[in-house]
CSV table of C-alpha atoms in Angstrom, one decimal:
chain,number,residue,atom,x,y,z
A,1,MET,CA,47.9,-99.9,-4.0
A,2,THR,CA,45.2,-97.3,-4.9
A,3,ASN,CA,47.2,-94.8,-3.0
A,4,GLN,CA,50.6,-95.3,-4.7
A,5,ARG,CA,48.6,-95.3,-8.3
A,6,GLN,CA,47.4,-91.9,-7.0
A,7,ILE,CA,50.5,-90.8,-5.8
A,8,VAL,CA,52.2,-91.5,-9.4
A,9,ARG,CA,49.6,-89.6,-11.2
A,10,GLU,CA,49.6,-86.8,-9.2
A,11,ARG,CA,53.6,-86.8,-9.9
A,12,VAL,CA,52.9,-86.9,-13.4
A,13,ALA,CA,50.7,-84.3,-13.2
A,14,VAL,CA,53.1,-82.1,-11.4
A,15,ALA,CA,55.6,-82.8,-13.9
A,16,ARG,CA,53.6,-82.1,-16.7
A,17,ALA,CA,52.5,-78.7,-14.9
A,18,ARG,CA,56.1,-77.6,-14.7
A,19,THR,CA,56.8,-78.4,-18.3
A,20,LEU,CA,53.8,-76.5,-19.5
A,21,THR,CA,54.4,-73.6,-17.2
A,22,MET,CA,58.2,-73.3,-18.7
A,23,LYS,CA,56.8,-73.6,-21.7
A,24,SER,CA,54.6,-70.8,-21.4
A,25,HIS,CA,56.9,-68.4,-19.6
A,26,ASP,CA,59.1,-69.1,-22.8
A,27,ASN,CA,56.2,-68.0,-24.8
A,28,ILE,CA,55.9,-64.6,-22.5
A,29,ASN,CA,59.5,-63.8,-22.7
A,30,LYS,CA,59.3,-63.7,-26.6
A,31,PRO,CA,59.2,-60.0,-27.7
A,32,ILE,CA,55.9,-58.8,-29.2
A,33,SER,CA,56.0,-56.2,-31.6
A,34,THR,CA,54.3,-52.8,-30.0
A,35,VAL,CA,54.0,-51.5,-33.6
A,36,GLY,CA,51.9,-54.9,-34.3
A,37,LEU,CA,49.8,-54.3,-31.0
A,38,SER,CA,49.4,-50.6,-31.8
A,39,LEU,CA,47.9,-51.2,-35.3
A,40,LEU,CA,46.0,-54.1,-33.9
A,41,ASN,CA,43.8,-51.4,-31.5
A,42,ILE,CA,43.9,-49.1,-34.5
A,43,PHE,CA,42.3,-51.5,-37.0
A,44,GLY,CA,39.8,-52.7,-34.2
A,45,GLY,CA,38.9,-48.6,-33.4
A,46,LEU,CA,38.5,-47.7,-36.7
A,47,ILE,CA,36.1,-50.8,-37.5
A,48,PHE,CA,34.1,-49.2,-34.6
A,49,GLY,CA,34.6,-45.7,-35.3
A,50,TYR,CA,34.0,-45.4,-39.1
A,51,ASN,CA,31.1,-48.0,-39.2
A,52,THR,CA,29.0,-46.4,-36.7
A,53,GLY,CA,29.8,-42.8,-37.5
A,54,VAL,CA,29.2,-43.0,-41.1
A,55,ILE,CA,25.6,-43.2,-40.7
A,56,ALA,CA,25.2,-39.4,-40.0
A,57,GLY,CA,26.4,-38.9,-43.6
A,58,VAL,CA,24.1,-41.7,-45.0
A,59,LEU,CA,21.0,-40.0,-43.7
A,60,GLN,CA,21.7,-37.1,-45.2
A,61,VAL,CA,21.1,-38.8,-48.6
A,62,ASP,CA,17.9,-38.2,-50.5
A,63,GLU,CA,17.0,-41.9,-50.6
A,64,TRP,CA,16.7,-42.2,-46.6
A,65,LYS,CA,15.9,-38.5,-45.5
A,66,SER,CA,12.5,-39.2,-46.7
A,67,MET,CA,11.7,-42.2,-44.1
A,68,SER,CA,10.2,-41.9,-40.9
A,69,GLN,CA,11.9,-41.0,-37.6
A,70,ILE,CA,11.0,-44.8,-36.7
A,71,ASP,CA,12.5,-46.1,-39.4
A,72,LEU,CA,15.4,-44.1,-39.4
A,73,GLY,CA,15.9,-44.7,-35.9
A,74,PHE,CA,15.7,-48.5,-36.8
A,75,LEU,CA,18.4,-48.2,-39.4
A,76,THR,CA,20.7,-46.4,-37.1
A,77,CYS,CA,20.4,-48.7,-34.0
A,78,SER,CA,20.7,-51.8,-36.1
A,79,ILE,CA,24.6,-51.8,-36.0
A,80,LEU,CA,24.4,-51.3,-32.2
A,81,LEU,CA,22.1,-54.0,-31.4
A,82,GLY,CA,24.6,-56.3,-33.3
A,83,ALA,CA,27.2,-54.9,-31.2
A,84,MET,CA,25.8,-55.7,-28.3
A,85,ILE,CA,25.0,-59.3,-29.2
A,86,GLY,CA,28.9,-59.4,-30.5
A,87,SER,CA,30.0,-58.2,-27.0
A,88,LEU,CA,28.3,-61.2,-25.4
A,89,ALA,CA,29.3,-63.4,-27.6
A,90,ALA,CA,32.9,-62.6,-27.9
A,91,GLY,CA,33.4,-62.7,-24.0
A,92,ILE,CA,32.3,-66.9,-24.3
A,93,ILE,CA,34.4,-67.4,-27.6
A,94,THR,CA,37.2,-65.7,-26.5
A,95,GLU,CA,36.8,-67.9,-23.2
A,96,ARG,CA,37.4,-70.9,-25.3
A,97,LEU,CA,38.9,-70.1,-28.5
A,98,GLY,CA,41.7,-67.6,-27.6
A,99,ARG,CA,41.9,-64.5,-29.5
A,100,ARG,CA,43.3,-64.6,-32.5
A,101,ARG,CA,41.0,-67.1,-34.2
A,102,PRO,CA,38.1,-64.9,-33.4
A,103,LEU,CA,39.7,-62.0,-34.8
A,104,PHE,CA,39.7,-63.5,-37.8
A,105,VAL,CA,35.6,-63.8,-37.5
A,106,VAL,CA,35.6,-60.1,-36.9
A,107,GLY,CA,37.6,-59.4,-39.9
A,108,ILE,CA,35.1,-61.5,-41.8
A,109,LEU,CA,32.2,-59.9,-40.3
A,110,THR,CA,33.7,-56.3,-41.4
A,111,LEU,CA,34.0,-57.3,-44.8
A,112,ILE,CA,30.5,-59.1,-45.3
A,113,GLY,CA,28.4,-56.3,-43.3
A,114,ALA,CA,30.0,-53.3,-44.7
A,115,ILE,CA,30.4,-54.6,-48.8
A,116,GLY,CA,26.7,-56.1,-48.2
A,117,SER,CA,25.2,-53.3,-47.1
A,118,SER,CA,26.5,-51.3,-50.0
A,119,LEU,CA,25.5,-53.6,-52.7
A,120,VAL,CA,22.1,-54.2,-51.8
A,121,PRO,CA,18.9,-52.6,-52.9
A,122,THR,CA,18.0,-49.2,-51.0
A,123,ASN,CA,15.6,-50.7,-48.7
A,124,LEU,CA,15.5,-50.5,-45.0
A,125,TRP,CA,15.5,-54.2,-44.2
A,126,TYR,CA,18.2,-55.6,-46.4
A,127,VAL,CA,20.4,-52.5,-45.5
A,128,SER,CA,19.5,-53.2,-41.6
A,129,ALA,CA,20.1,-56.8,-42.0
A,130,PHE,CA,23.7,-56.3,-43.4
A,131,ARG,CA,24.3,-53.3,-40.5
A,132,LEU,CA,23.3,-55.9,-37.8
A,133,VAL,CA,26.0,-58.6,-39.3
A,134,LEU,CA,28.5,-55.5,-39.3
A,135,GLY,CA,27.5,-54.6,-35.7
A,136,LEU,CA,28.6,-58.3,-34.5
A,137,GLY,CA,32.2,-57.6,-35.6
A,138,VAL,CA,32.1,-53.9,-34.0
A,139,GLY,CA,31.0,-55.3,-30.9
A,140,ALA,CA,33.4,-58.1,-31.0
A,141,SER,CA,36.5,-55.9,-31.9
A,142,ALA,CA,35.6,-53.7,-28.9
A,143,ILE,CA,36.4,-56.8,-26.7
A,144,ILE,CA,39.0,-58.7,-28.2
A,145,CYS,CA,41.5,-55.8,-29.4
A,146,PRO,CA,41.7,-54.1,-26.1
A,147,LEU,CA,41.5,-57.6,-24.1
A,148,TYR,CA,44.5,-58.9,-26.4
A,149,VAL,CA,46.5,-55.6,-26.3
A,150,GLY,CA,46.1,-55.7,-22.4
A,151,GLU,CA,47.5,-58.9,-21.9
A,152,MET,CA,50.5,-58.8,-24.4
A,153,ALA,CA,51.4,-55.3,-23.6
A,154,PRO,CA,54.5,-54.5,-21.6
A,155,PRO,CA,53.0,-53.2,-17.9
A,156,GLU,CA,54.7,-49.6,-18.6
A,157,LYS,CA,52.9,-49.4,-22.1
A,158,LYS,CA,49.7,-50.9,-21.3
A,159,GLY,CA,47.8,-47.3,-20.7
A,160,GLN,CA,49.2,-45.9,-23.7
A,161,LEU,CA,48.6,-48.7,-26.4
A,162,GLY,CA,45.2,-49.0,-24.7
A,163,THR,CA,44.2,-45.4,-25.1
A,164,LEU,CA,44.8,-46.0,-29.0
A,165,PHE,CA,41.5,-47.6,-29.3
A,166,GLN,CA,39.4,-44.8,-28.3
A,167,ILE,CA,42.0,-42.4,-30.3
A,168,ALA,CA,41.2,-44.9,-33.3
A,169,ILE,CA,37.5,-44.7,-32.8
A,170,THR,CA,37.1,-40.9,-32.9
A,171,VAL,CA,39.2,-40.8,-35.8
A,172,GLY,CA,37.2,-43.3,-37.6
A,173,ILE,CA,34.4,-41.0,-36.8
A,174,LEU,CA,35.9,-38.1,-37.9
A,175,ILE,CA,36.5,-39.9,-41.6
A,176,GLY,CA,33.3,-41.2,-41.2
A,177,ASP,CA,32.4,-37.5,-41.3
A,178,ILE,CA,34.5,-36.2,-44.0
A,179,ILE,CA,33.2,-39.1,-46.3
A,180,GLY,CA,29.9,-38.5,-45.8
A,181,PHE,CA,30.3,-34.9,-46.5
A,182,GLY,CA,33.0,-35.3,-49.6
A,183,PHE,CA,30.4,-38.2,-51.2
A,184,LEU,CA,27.1,-36.4,-50.5
A,185,HIS,CA,26.6,-35.5,-54.2
A,186,VAL,CA,28.6,-38.4,-55.6
A,187,GLN,CA,26.8,-41.1,-57.9
A,188,TYR,CA,26.1,-43.9,-55.4
A,189,ASN,CA,27.1,-41.8,-52.4
A,190,TYR,CA,25.6,-43.7,-49.6
A,191,ARG,CA,26.9,-47.1,-51.1
A,192,TRP,CA,30.5,-45.8,-51.3
A,193,MET,CA,30.3,-44.5,-47.9
A,194,PHE,CA,29.2,-47.8,-46.4
A,195,GLY,CA,31.5,-49.9,-48.8
A,196,PHE,CA,34.6,-47.9,-47.5
A,197,GLY,CA,33.8,-49.4,-44.1
A,198,ALA,CA,35.2,-52.9,-45.0
A,199,LEU,CA,38.9,-51.3,-45.5
A,200,PRO,CA,39.7,-51.7,-41.6
A,201,GLY,CA,38.4,-55.0,-41.8
A,202,ILE,CA,40.7,-56.0,-44.8
A,203,LEU,CA,43.7,-54.3,-42.8
A,204,LEU,CA,43.1,-56.2,-39.6
A,205,PHE,CA,42.5,-59.6,-41.6
A,206,GLY,CA,45.9,-59.1,-42.8
A,207,LEU,CA,47.5,-58.2,-39.8
A,208,LEU,CA,46.5,-61.3,-37.8
A,209,PHE,CA,48.7,-63.3,-40.3
A,210,SER,CA,51.6,-61.9,-38.2
A,211,ILE,CA,50.6,-62.0,-34.7
A,212,PRO,CA,50.8,-65.0,-32.2
A,213,GLU,CA,47.9,-66.1,-29.8
A,214,SER,CA,48.0,-64.4,-26.6
A,215,THR,CA,50.4,-66.1,-24.4
A,216,VAL,CA,48.1,-65.5,-21.3
A,217,TRP,CA,45.7,-67.2,-22.6
A,218,ARG,CA,47.7,-70.3,-23.5
A,219,GLU,CA,49.0,-69.8,-19.8
A,220,LYS,CA,45.6,-69.9,-18.2
A,221,LYS,CA,44.4,-72.9,-20.3
A,222,SER,CA,47.1,-74.8,-19.3
A,223,ALA,CA,46.7,-73.9,-15.7
A,224,MET,CA,43.0,-75.3,-16.1
A,225,LYS,CA,44.3,-78.6,-17.5
A,226,ASN,CA,46.9,-79.0,-14.9
A,227,THR,CA,43.8,-78.4,-12.1
A,228,GLN,CA,41.9,-81.1,-13.8
A,229,LEU,CA,44.8,-83.7,-14.0
A,230,LEU,CA,45.7,-82.9,-10.2
A,231,LEU,CA,42.4,-82.4,-8.8
A,232,ASN,CA,40.4,-84.3,-11.1
A,233,LYS,CA,37.9,-81.1,-11.2
A,234,ASP,CA,36.3,-79.8,-14.0
A,235,PRO,CA,38.0,-76.5,-14.9
A,236,THR,CA,35.0,-75.1,-16.4
A,237,ASN,CA,33.5,-74.2,-12.8
A,238,ASP,CA,36.2,-71.7,-12.4
A,239,VAL,CA,35.4,-69.3,-15.3
A,240,GLY,CA,32.5,-67.8,-16.6
A,241,ILE,CA,29.6,-65.9,-15.2
A,242,GLY,CA,29.1,-68.6,-12.7
A,243,ALA,CA,32.4,-67.9,-11.4
A,244,LEU,CA,32.2,-63.9,-11.7
A,245,LEU,CA,29.2,-64.1,-9.5
A,246,SER,CA,30.2,-66.8,-7.0
A,247,ARG,CA,33.5,-64.5,-6.0
A,248,LYS,CA,33.0,-61.5,-3.8
A,249,ASP,CA,35.8,-59.6,-5.8
A,250,GLY,CA,34.5,-60.7,-9.0
A,251,ARG,CA,30.9,-58.9,-8.0
A,252,PHE,CA,32.6,-55.9,-6.8
A,253,ALA,CA,34.7,-55.6,-10.0
A,254,LEU,CA,31.0,-56.3,-11.9
A,255,PHE,CA,29.6,-53.3,-9.7
A,256,MET,CA,32.5,-51.1,-10.2
A,257,GLY,CA,32.2,-51.6,-14.1
A,258,CYS,CA,28.8,-50.9,-14.2
A,259,ILE,CA,29.7,-47.6,-12.8
A,260,LEU,CA,32.0,-47.0,-15.5
A,261,ALA,CA,29.6,-48.1,-18.0
A,262,ILE,CA,27.1,-45.6,-16.5
A,263,ASN,CA,29.5,-42.7,-16.5
A,264,ASN,CA,30.7,-43.4,-19.7
A,265,GLN,CA,27.1,-43.7,-21.8
A,266,LEU,CA,24.5,-42.0,-19.3
A,267,THR,CA,26.5,-38.5,-18.3
A,268,GLY,CA,25.8,-36.7,-21.8
A,269,ILE,CA,28.2,-37.8,-24.5
A,270,ASN,CA,25.6,-38.8,-26.5
A,271,ALA,CA,23.3,-36.0,-25.8
A,272,PHE,CA,25.8,-33.6,-26.8
A,273,MET,CA,26.8,-35.4,-30.0
A,274,TYR,CA,23.0,-35.8,-30.9
A,275,PHE,CA,22.1,-32.1,-29.7
A,276,SER,CA,25.1,-30.5,-31.3
A,277,PRO,CA,23.4,-29.6,-34.8
A,278,LYS,CA,20.7,-27.7,-33.0
A,279,ILE,CA,23.1,-26.0,-30.8
A,280,PHE,CA,25.2,-24.8,-33.9
A,281,GLU,CA,21.6,-23.4,-35.3
A,282,LYS,CA,21.1,-21.4,-32.0
A,283,ALA,CA,24.4,-20.2,-32.4
A,284,GLY,CA,23.4,-18.6,-35.8
A,285,ILE,CA,24.9,-21.3,-38.0
A,286,SER,CA,21.9,-22.4,-40.0
A,287,SER,CA,23.0,-23.7,-43.5
A,288,ASN,CA,23.3,-27.4,-44.1
A,289,ASN,CA,27.0,-26.9,-45.2
A,290,GLY,CA,27.8,-24.7,-42.1
A,291,GLN,CA,26.5,-27.0,-39.7
A,292,MET,CA,28.1,-30.1,-41.4
A,293,ILE,CA,31.3,-28.3,-41.4
A,294,ALA,CA,30.9,-27.2,-37.5
A,295,THR,CA,29.8,-31.1,-36.8
A,296,ILE,CA,33.4,-32.1,-38.6
A,297,SER,CA,35.0,-29.6,-36.7
A,298,LEU,CA,33.7,-30.8,-33.3
A,299,VAL,CA,34.4,-34.8,-34.2
A,300,ALA,CA,38.1,-33.3,-35.2
A,301,TRP,CA,38.4,-31.6,-31.6
A,302,ASN,CA,36.9,-34.9,-30.3
A,303,ALA,CA,39.9,-36.8,-31.9
A,304,ILE,CA,42.4,-34.5,-31.0
A,305,THR,CA,41.5,-34.3,-27.4
A,306,THR,CA,41.8,-37.9,-26.9
A,307,PHE,CA,45.5,-37.6,-27.4
A,308,ILE,CA,45.5,-35.8,-23.8
A,309,SER,CA,44.7,-39.5,-22.0
A,310,THR,CA,47.7,-41.1,-24.1
A,311,LEU,CA,49.9,-38.6,-22.3
A,312,PHE,CA,48.5,-38.7,-18.7
A,313,VAL,CA,47.1,-42.1,-18.4
A,314,ASP,CA,50.4,-43.7,-17.2
A,315,ARG,CA,51.5,-40.6,-15.3
A,316,LEU,CA,48.7,-39.8,-13.4
A,317,GLY,CA,47.2,-43.5,-13.4
A,318,ARG,CA,43.5,-44.8,-14.5
A,319,ARG,CA,41.7,-43.5,-11.2
A,320,LYS,CA,43.1,-40.1,-11.0
A,321,LEU,CA,42.5,-39.2,-14.9
A,322,THR,CA,38.8,-41.0,-14.7
A,323,LEU,CA,38.1,-38.7,-11.7
A,324,TYR,CA,39.3,-35.4,-13.1
A,325,SER,CA,37.6,-36.1,-16.8
A,326,SER,CA,34.1,-37.1,-14.7
A,327,ILE,CA,34.7,-33.5,-12.7
A,328,VAL,CA,34.6,-31.8,-16.1
A,329,MET,CA,31.9,-33.6,-17.9
A,330,THR,CA,29.8,-33.1,-15.2
A,331,VAL,CA,30.0,-29.5,-14.4
A,332,SER,CA,29.7,-29.0,-18.0
A,333,CYS,CA,26.2,-30.8,-18.0
A,334,LEU,CA,25.1,-28.8,-15.1
A,335,LEU,CA,26.1,-25.4,-16.5
A,336,LEU,CA,24.4,-26.5,-19.8
A,337,ALA,CA,21.4,-27.3,-18.0
A,338,LEU,CA,21.6,-23.5,-15.8
A,339,MET,CA,22.3,-22.0,-19.6
A,340,PHE,CA,19.1,-22.9,-21.2
A,341,LEU,CA,17.2,-21.4,-18.0
A,342,LEU,CA,19.0,-18.4,-18.2
A,343,PHE,CA,19.6,-17.5,-21.6
A,344,ASN,CA,18.2,-18.0,-25.0
A,345,GLY,CA,18.7,-17.2,-28.9
A,346,THR,CA,22.2,-16.8,-30.0
A,347,THR,CA,23.8,-15.9,-26.6
A,348,LEU,CA,22.6,-19.5,-25.4
A,349,GLY,CA,23.7,-20.9,-28.7
A,350,VAL,CA,27.6,-19.5,-28.3
A,351,LEU,CA,27.6,-20.6,-24.5
A,352,SER,CA,26.3,-24.1,-25.3
A,353,ILE,CA,29.0,-24.5,-28.2
A,354,ILE,CA,31.7,-23.7,-25.3
A,355,LEU,CA,30.2,-26.0,-23.0
A,356,LEU,CA,30.0,-28.7,-25.8
A,357,PHE,CA,33.7,-28.3,-26.5
A,358,VAL,CA,34.8,-28.6,-22.8
A,359,PHE,CA,32.6,-31.5,-22.3
A,360,ILE,CA,34.3,-33.3,-25.1
A,361,ALA,CA,37.8,-32.6,-23.9
A,362,GLY,CA,36.8,-34.2,-20.6
A,363,PHE,CA,35.3,-37.0,-21.7
A,364,GLU,CA,38.0,-38.1,-24.6
A,365,SER,CA,40.9,-36.8,-22.0
A,366,GLY,CA,39.7,-39.8,-19.6
A,367,VAL,CA,36.2,-41.6,-19.2
A,368,GLY,CA,36.4,-42.3,-22.9
A,369,PRO,CA,39.7,-44.0,-23.4
A,370,LEU,CA,40.1,-45.4,-19.8
A,371,PHE,CA,36.7,-47.5,-20.1
A,372,TRP,CA,38.2,-49.9,-22.4
A,373,ILE,CA,41.1,-50.3,-20.2
A,374,MET,CA,39.7,-50.5,-16.9
A,375,ALA,CA,36.8,-52.8,-18.1
A,376,ILE,CA,39.3,-55.4,-18.4
A,377,GLU,CA,41.9,-54.6,-15.7
A,378,ILE,CA,39.5,-54.7,-12.8
A,379,PHE,CA,38.2,-58.1,-13.3
A,380,PRO,CA,40.1,-61.3,-11.6
A,381,PRO,CA,42.0,-62.9,-14.6
A,382,GLU,CA,39.8,-65.7,-14.8
A,383,CYS,CA,36.9,-63.4,-15.2
A,384,LYS,CA,38.3,-60.8,-17.6
A,385,ASP,CA,36.7,-62.4,-20.8
A,386,VAL,CA,33.3,-62.7,-19.7
A,387,GLY,CA,33.6,-59.4,-17.3
A,388,SER,CA,34.8,-57.1,-20.0
A,389,SER,CA,31.9,-58.9,-22.5
A,390,LEU,CA,29.1,-58.1,-19.9
A,391,LEU,CA,30.4,-54.2,-19.4
A,392,ASN,CA,30.6,-53.7,-23.4
A,393,ALA,CA,27.2,-55.4,-23.9
A,394,LEU,CA,25.8,-52.7,-21.0
A,395,GLN,CA,27.2,-49.7,-22.7
A,396,TRP,CA,25.9,-50.8,-25.8
A,397,ILE,CA,22.4,-51.2,-24.6
A,398,PHE,CA,22.6,-47.7,-23.1
A,399,ASN,CA,24.0,-46.4,-26.3
A,400,ILE,CA,20.9,-48.2,-28.3
A,401,ALA,CA,18.2,-46.9,-25.3
A,402,LEU,CA,19.7,-43.3,-25.9
A,403,SER,CA,19.5,-43.4,-29.5
A,404,PHE,CA,16.0,-44.6,-29.6
A,405,SER,CA,14.7,-42.0,-26.8
A,406,PHE,CA,16.7,-39.1,-26.7
A,407,LEU,CA,14.4,-36.6,-29.1
A,408,SER,CA,11.6,-38.1,-27.1
A,409,LEU,CA,12.8,-37.3,-23.9
A,410,VAL,CA,13.7,-33.8,-25.0
A,411,THR,CA,10.3,-33.5,-26.4
A,412,LEU,CA,8.8,-34.6,-23.0
A,413,ILE,CA,10.7,-33.2,-20.2
A,414,GLY,CA,12.6,-30.4,-22.3
A,415,GLN,CA,16.4,-29.5,-22.8
A,416,SER,CA,17.2,-28.3,-19.4
A,417,ALA,CA,15.9,-31.4,-17.6
A,418,ILE,CA,17.7,-33.7,-19.7
A,419,PHE,CA,21.1,-32.1,-18.7
A,420,TRP,CA,20.2,-32.0,-14.9
A,421,ILE,CA,19.5,-35.7,-15.2
A,422,PHE,CA,22.9,-36.3,-17.0
A,423,GLY,CA,24.7,-34.2,-14.4
A,424,GLY,CA,22.9,-35.9,-11.7
A,425,ILE,CA,23.9,-39.0,-12.9
A,426,GLY,CA,27.7,-37.7,-13.1
A,427,VAL,CA,27.4,-36.5,-9.4
A,428,VAL,CA,26.5,-39.9,-8.5
A,429,CYS,CA,29.0,-41.8,-10.4
A,430,LEU,CA,31.6,-39.4,-9.1
A,431,ILE,CA,31.0,-40.2,-5.5
A,432,VAL,CA,30.8,-44.2,-5.9
A,433,MET,CA,34.4,-43.8,-7.9
A,434,TYR,CA,36.1,-41.4,-5.5
A,435,PHE,CA,35.3,-44.1,-2.8
A,436,LEU,CA,35.2,-47.4,-4.4
A,437,LEU,CA,37.4,-47.0,-7.7
A,438,PRO,CA,40.7,-48.7,-7.5
A,439,GLU,CA,43.9,-47.8,-9.3
A,440,THR,CA,44.6,-50.4,-11.8
A,441,ASN,CA,48.1,-48.9,-13.4
A,442,HIS,CA,51.0,-50.8,-13.2
A,443,LYS,CA,49.7,-53.1,-10.8
A,444,ASP,CA,48.9,-56.8,-10.8
A,445,TYR,CA,45.4,-58.3,-9.6
A,446,GLN,CA,46.4,-59.0,-6.1
A,447,GLU,CA,47.6,-55.5,-5.7
A,448,ILE,CA,44.3,-54.0,-7.0
A,449,LYS,CA,42.2,-56.3,-4.8
A,450,ASN,CA,44.3,-55.1,-1.7
A,451,THR,CA,43.6,-51.4,-2.6
């Protein structure tokens, strides 16, 4: 009798599974607007780029210039700390609640953080607190927007739509620099600079009313429920950090993701961006306005070269484009380290500017945009949420560490040594990626796993 009941239960579960699968396939076949997916990544990238980039203009304002280096570092890194926390939280939340509802929270956090930091008194702790809240939204957007677009985009458009997030980041940084320069001598200058950061959050919030929940997430949740019905098994054992670390392919994906994060953050991009004012100064651009214009030109080049990845990401594939761009970055770092030993004065400054622009082109044509795509695609389907959130948190940790320590490291070991280190890290990453990095372009996970 017990066996008969068990058989009946299993048949009912199978029937439910078939019904749910048919429904999820129906949902998957519904057309999703490419424009909507594009706008989602654009608004998410603008939240990231503008709100992290505008601090450069804020720090030129008289109210903040007089602060100590430690206080300025704390103000700069408060949003980065929030972003690290937001990245970790997003992986847990999206696994349980989906993609769409957490994006509403991202919009709200962006509004509170941007408007709050623009209205509070000129006090380090007040402003940093709201910048921390803003960082929660920035970090979560960097997880959820690329994840949602990667799940909902047609396979032939995943690469192009995925690169829009990095393009929007660079455009957001550019807009932040332009607004910082334009509002520098306007009344309530830094308040306007902070306040404009709420606009992409408002746009994102409005867009979400026309976007459905991810059908991939719905299908995954349905499959988990069916597993529980069929096997009387706790489905939470098949997801999360435990599942990621218990699987050989999960551990390999996490290792390769760490290499991608290191290649993204510890091979010189922050060093070049932080050091650019001194490079311009060595080249003879000494006035404040001249350096600001040169910096805006650099950030504009940063945005323009990102479009290279959009053109080639689906033609060359993720692996080749990552390797090619990494070679350009590594060679630029090593050459700059050598330049510091061989030249000085204006000659060094001019050569450094050339290498600076070459490095940026290398980064933005491959490594920068592809991190957001591959940080999702290399993981097993059941572990994409938590895996991508761990990688994003790791790259935020690297960002924070460099933001606090870069100038001190330059003082301690010298300019040439720091770029030798970045170049050396680039060489190690290149070797590992050449032998182990799989191609994820136009492949499902089983094909990626077998490469």
